[in-house]
Structures are given as C-alpha cells and as structure tokens.
PDB file of C-alpha atoms in Angstrom:
ATOM      1  CA  MET A   1      12.735 -23.195  -2.382  1.00  0.00           C
ATOM      2  CA  GLN A   2       9.295 -21.651  -2.244  1.00  0.00           C
ATOM      3  CA  ASP A   3       6.505 -22.656  -4.570  1.00  0.00           C
ATOM      4  CA  LEU A   4       6.541 -19.978  -7.316  1.00  0.00           C
ATOM      5  CA  ALA A   5       2.934 -20.690  -8.235  1.00  0.00           C
ATOM      6  CA  GLY A   6       1.901 -20.085  -4.625  1.00  0.00           C
ATOM      7  CA  VAL A   7       3.788 -16.792  -4.456  1.00  0.00           C
ATOM      8  CA  ALA A   8       2.289 -15.687  -7.763  1.00  0.00           C
ATOM      9  CA  SER A   9      -1.175 -16.637  -6.513  1.00  0.00           C
ATOM     10  CA  VAL A  10      -0.777 -14.586  -3.335  1.00  0.00           C
ATOM     11  CA  ALA A  11       0.558 -11.633  -5.350  1.00  0.00           C
ATOM     12  CA  ALA A  12      -2.376 -11.848  -7.768  1.00  0.00           C
ATOM     13  CA  ARG A  13      -4.904 -11.947  -4.903  1.00  0.00           C
ATOM     14  CA  LEU A  14      -3.204  -9.024  -3.149  1.00  0.00           C
ATOM     15  CA  GLU A  15      -3.188  -7.041  -6.394  1.00  0.00           C
ATOM     16  CA  ALA A  16      -6.904  -7.714  -6.875  1.00  0.00           C
ATOM     17  CA  VAL A  17      -7.773  -6.723  -3.300  1.00  0.00           C
ATOM     18  CA  LEU A  18      -5.728  -3.515  -3.484  1.00  0.00           C
ATOM     19  CA  ALA A  19      -7.223  -2.585  -6.864  1.00  0.00           C
ATOM     20  CA  ARG A  20     -10.727  -3.143  -5.521  1.00  0.00           C
ATOM     21  CA  LEU A  21     -10.009  -1.125  -2.377  1.00  0.00           C
ATOM     22  CA  ALA A  22      -8.404   1.719  -4.341  1.00  0.00           C
ATOM     23  CA  GLY A  23     -11.412   1.772  -6.644  1.00  0.00           C
ATOM     24  CA  ARG A  24     -13.803   1.928  -3.713  1.00  0.00           C
ATOM     25  CA  PHE A  25     -11.927   4.901  -2.248  1.00  0.00           C
ATOM     26  CA  ARG A  26     -11.810   6.643  -5.636  1.00  0.00           C
ATOM     27  CA  SER A  27     -15.578   6.357  -6.021  1.00  0.00           C
ATOM     28  CA  MET A  28     -16.586   7.414  -2.489  1.00  0.00           C
ATOM     29  CA  PRO A  29     -18.404  10.704  -2.050  1.00  0.00           C
ATOM     30  CA  GLU A  30     -16.842  13.297   0.231  1.00  0.00           C
ATOM     31  CA  SER A  31     -19.379  12.601   2.966  1.00  0.00           C
ATOM     32  CA  LYS A  32     -18.290   8.960   3.083  1.00  0.00           C
ATOM     33  CA  LEU A  33     -14.555   9.770   2.904  1.00  0.00           C
ATOM     34  CA  LEU A  34     -14.881  12.186   5.812  1.00  0.00           C
ATOM     35  CA  GLY A  35     -17.200   9.877   7.737  1.00  0.00           C
ATOM     36  CA  ARG A  36     -15.823   8.326  10.890  1.00  0.00           C
ATOM     37  CA  LEU A  37     -15.075   4.658  11.425  1.00  0.00           C
ATOM     38  CA  PRO A  38     -16.003   2.887  14.686  1.00  0.00           C
ATOM     39  CA  ASP A  39     -12.620   3.875  16.169  1.00  0.00           C
ATOM     40  CA  GLY A  40     -13.383   7.558  15.466  1.00  0.00           C
ATOM     41  CA  GLN A  41     -10.832   7.934  12.676  1.00  0.00           C
ATOM     42  CA  PRO A  42     -12.068   9.471   9.418  1.00  0.00           C
ATOM     43  CA  ARG A  43     -12.257   6.900   6.609  1.00  0.00           C
ATOM     44  CA  ALA A  44      -9.875   8.943   4.404  1.00  0.00           C
ATOM     45  CA  SER A  45      -7.283   9.033   7.193  1.00  0.00           C
ATOM     46  CA  ALA A  46      -7.508   5.265   7.614  1.00  0.00           C
ATOM     47  CA  GLY A  47      -7.057   4.808   3.868  1.00  0.00           C
ATOM     48  CA  HIS A  48      -4.060   7.126   3.899  1.00  0.00           C
ATOM     49  CA  GLU A  49      -2.591   5.173   6.809  1.00  0.00           C
ATOM     50  CA  LEU A  50      -2.947   1.968   4.780  1.00  0.00           C
ATOM     51  CA  ALA A  51      -1.231   3.618   1.802  1.00  0.00           C
ATOM     52  CA  GLU A  52       1.553   4.758   4.126  1.00  0.00           C
ATOM     53  CA  TRP A  53       2.108   1.217   5.425  1.00  0.00           C
ATOM     54  CA  LEU A  54       2.137  -0.128   1.880  1.00  0.00           C
ATOM     55  CA  ALA A  55       4.793   2.466   1.011  1.00  0.00           C
ATOM     56  CA  TYR A  56       6.873   1.508   4.067  1.00  0.00           C
ATOM     57  CA  ALA A  57       6.613  -2.170   3.146  1.00  0.00           C
ATOM     58  CA  ALA A  58       7.718  -1.468  -0.429  1.00  0.00           C
ATOM     59  CA  GLN A  59      10.657   0.592   0.803  1.00  0.00           C
ATOM     60  CA  GLY A  60      11.578  -2.159   3.264  1.00  0.00           C
ATOM     61  CA  VAL A  61      11.645  -4.731   0.477  1.00  0.00           C
ATOM     62  CA  GLU A  62      13.653  -2.396  -1.775  1.00  0.00           C
ATOM     63  CA  ASP A  63      16.174  -1.618   0.989  1.00  0.00           C
ATOM     64  CA  ARG A  64      16.296  -5.118   2.506  1.00  0.00           C
ATOM     65  CA  ASP A  65      19.997  -5.622   1.813  1.00  0.00           C
ATOM     66  CA  SER A  66      21.103  -2.258   3.172  1.00  0.00           C
ATOM     67  CA  ALA A  67      23.547  -2.323   6.082  1.00  0.00           C
ATOM     68  CA  VAL A  68      21.754   0.614   7.736  1.00  0.00           C
ATOM     69  CA  ALA A  69      18.127   1.217   8.586  1.00  0.00           C
ATOM     70  CA  PRO A  70      16.293   3.114   5.859  1.00  0.00           C
ATOM     71  CA  GLU A  71      15.307   6.733   6.203  1.00  0.00           C
ATOM     72  CA  TRP A  72      11.584   6.163   5.800  1.00  0.00           C
ATOM     73  CA  ARG A  73       9.961   8.310   3.135  1.00  0.00           C
ATOM     74  CA  GLN A  74       6.778  10.041   4.228  1.00  0.00           C
ATOM     75  CA  LEU A  75       3.586   9.877   2.199  1.00  0.00           C
ATOM     76  CA  PRO A  76       1.870  13.269   2.288  1.00  0.00           C
ATOM     77  CA  PHE A  77      -1.832  13.556   3.001  1.00  0.00           C
ATOM     78  CA  ASP A  78      -3.088  15.657   0.096  1.00  0.00           C
ATOM     79  CA  GLY A  79      -6.758  15.435   0.967  1.00  0.00           C
ATOM     80  CA  PRO A  80      -9.442  12.785   0.969  1.00  0.00           C
ATOM     81  CA  PHE A  81      -9.893  12.616  -2.799  1.00  0.00           C
ATOM     82  CA  VAL A  82      -6.373  11.280  -3.512  1.00  0.00           C
ATOM     83  CA  VAL A  83      -6.419   8.426  -0.999  1.00  0.00           C
ATOM     84  CA  GLY A  84      -7.682   5.893  -3.542  1.00  0.00           C
ATOM     85  CA  ASP A  85      -4.856   6.792  -5.897  1.00  0.00           C
ATOM     86  CA  GLN A  86      -2.344   6.592  -3.049  1.00  0.00           C
ATOM     87  CA  ILE A  87      -3.519   3.085  -2.174  1.00  0.00           C
ATOM     88  CA  GLY A  88      -3.310   2.079  -5.829  1.00  0.00           C
ATOM     89  CA  VAL A  89       0.174   3.499  -6.373  1.00  0.00           C
ATOM     90  CA  THR A  90       1.747   2.309  -3.126  1.00  0.00           C
ATOM     91  CA  GLY A  91       0.162  -1.127  -3.529  1.00  0.00           C
ATOM     92  CA  HIS A  92       1.627  -1.337  -7.020  1.00  0.00           C
ATOM     93  CA  ASP A  93       5.013  -0.229  -5.650  1.00  0.00           C
ATOM     94  CA  LEU A  94       4.923  -3.012  -3.064  1.00  0.00           C
ATOM     95  CA  LEU A  95       3.989  -5.672  -5.605  1.00  0.00           C
ATOM     96  CA  THR A  96       6.703  -4.448  -7.983  1.00  0.00           C
ATOM     97  CA  ALA A  97       9.322  -4.475  -5.214  1.00  0.00           C
ATOM     98  CA  CYS A  98       8.338  -8.019  -4.258  1.00  0.00           C
ATOM     99  CA  ALA A  99       8.454  -9.184  -7.885  1.00  0.00           C
ATOM    100  CA  ARG A 100      11.934  -7.683  -8.282  1.00  0.00           C
ATOM    101  CA  ALA A 101      13.073  -9.360  -5.079  1.00  0.00           C
ATOM    102  CA  SER A 102      11.741 -12.689  -6.345  1.00  0.00           C
ATOM    103  CA  ALA A 103      13.510 -12.238  -9.667  1.00  0.00           C
ATOM    104  CA  VAL A 104      16.796 -11.437  -7.922  1.00  0.00           C
ATOM    105  CA  THR A 105      16.647 -14.401  -5.563  1.00  0.00           C
ATOM    106  CA  GLY A 106      15.161 -16.675  -8.194  1.00  0.00           C
ATOM    107  CA  ASP A 107      13.068 -18.523  -5.641  1.00  0.00           C
ATOM    108  CA  GLY A 108       9.966 -16.431  -5.290  1.00  0.00           C
ATOM    109  CA  GLY A 109      10.924 -14.948  -1.946  1.00  0.00           C
TER     110      GLY A 109
END
C-alpha cells in the first residue's frame, strides 16, 4: 500500500506548479507568447502541447480500466491567450482524475 501522505504531497506540489505555470502564461504579453524558445517552437505552442499532454494523461487515468484503447480527445489551439487557461483546466482534470482513482482503489494509487 502506498503512503497516502506521500501521494497527497506530490499532488499538492504538482497542483502548485501547474497553477504557477498557468498564471505565468495568463500574464504573458503577446510578444512573449509568440516568442520562440531555443528549439524554435513558439512559447504558446509549447504551452498548448503541455496542456494537451495533461489532457491525455487525465483521459488515460479516467479510462485506465477500459478493455480497448481510448479514442484520444483533441485539445484545440484557440490562440495564444487561452493557453494559460488550458494548462490550468487540463492540470485540474488530471489531478481530479488521479484523486478519483485513489479514492476508488483506496490506496492512493
């Protein structure tokens, strides 16, 4: 059985990091959002990609007991100004899915 306090601690840290990151994206000016990272990708695209992976992870946790592979839901790119909200929402979805999974199994994992 996993240590519930340890799982809760990791979840709390992840929640804090995602909230901070979402806030940073929400407060960035357009020039910064459209600015390119060292790999050449625009910052907003990288943030959207993170939000997409968070959404996939949440869906994977939600559908973990399915006998068939999930039909992955796509996260639309609605422009650079919504990326912070997308990170916040998909991060919350992942944390909620993990909390539900812990509650169902009763062992924190």
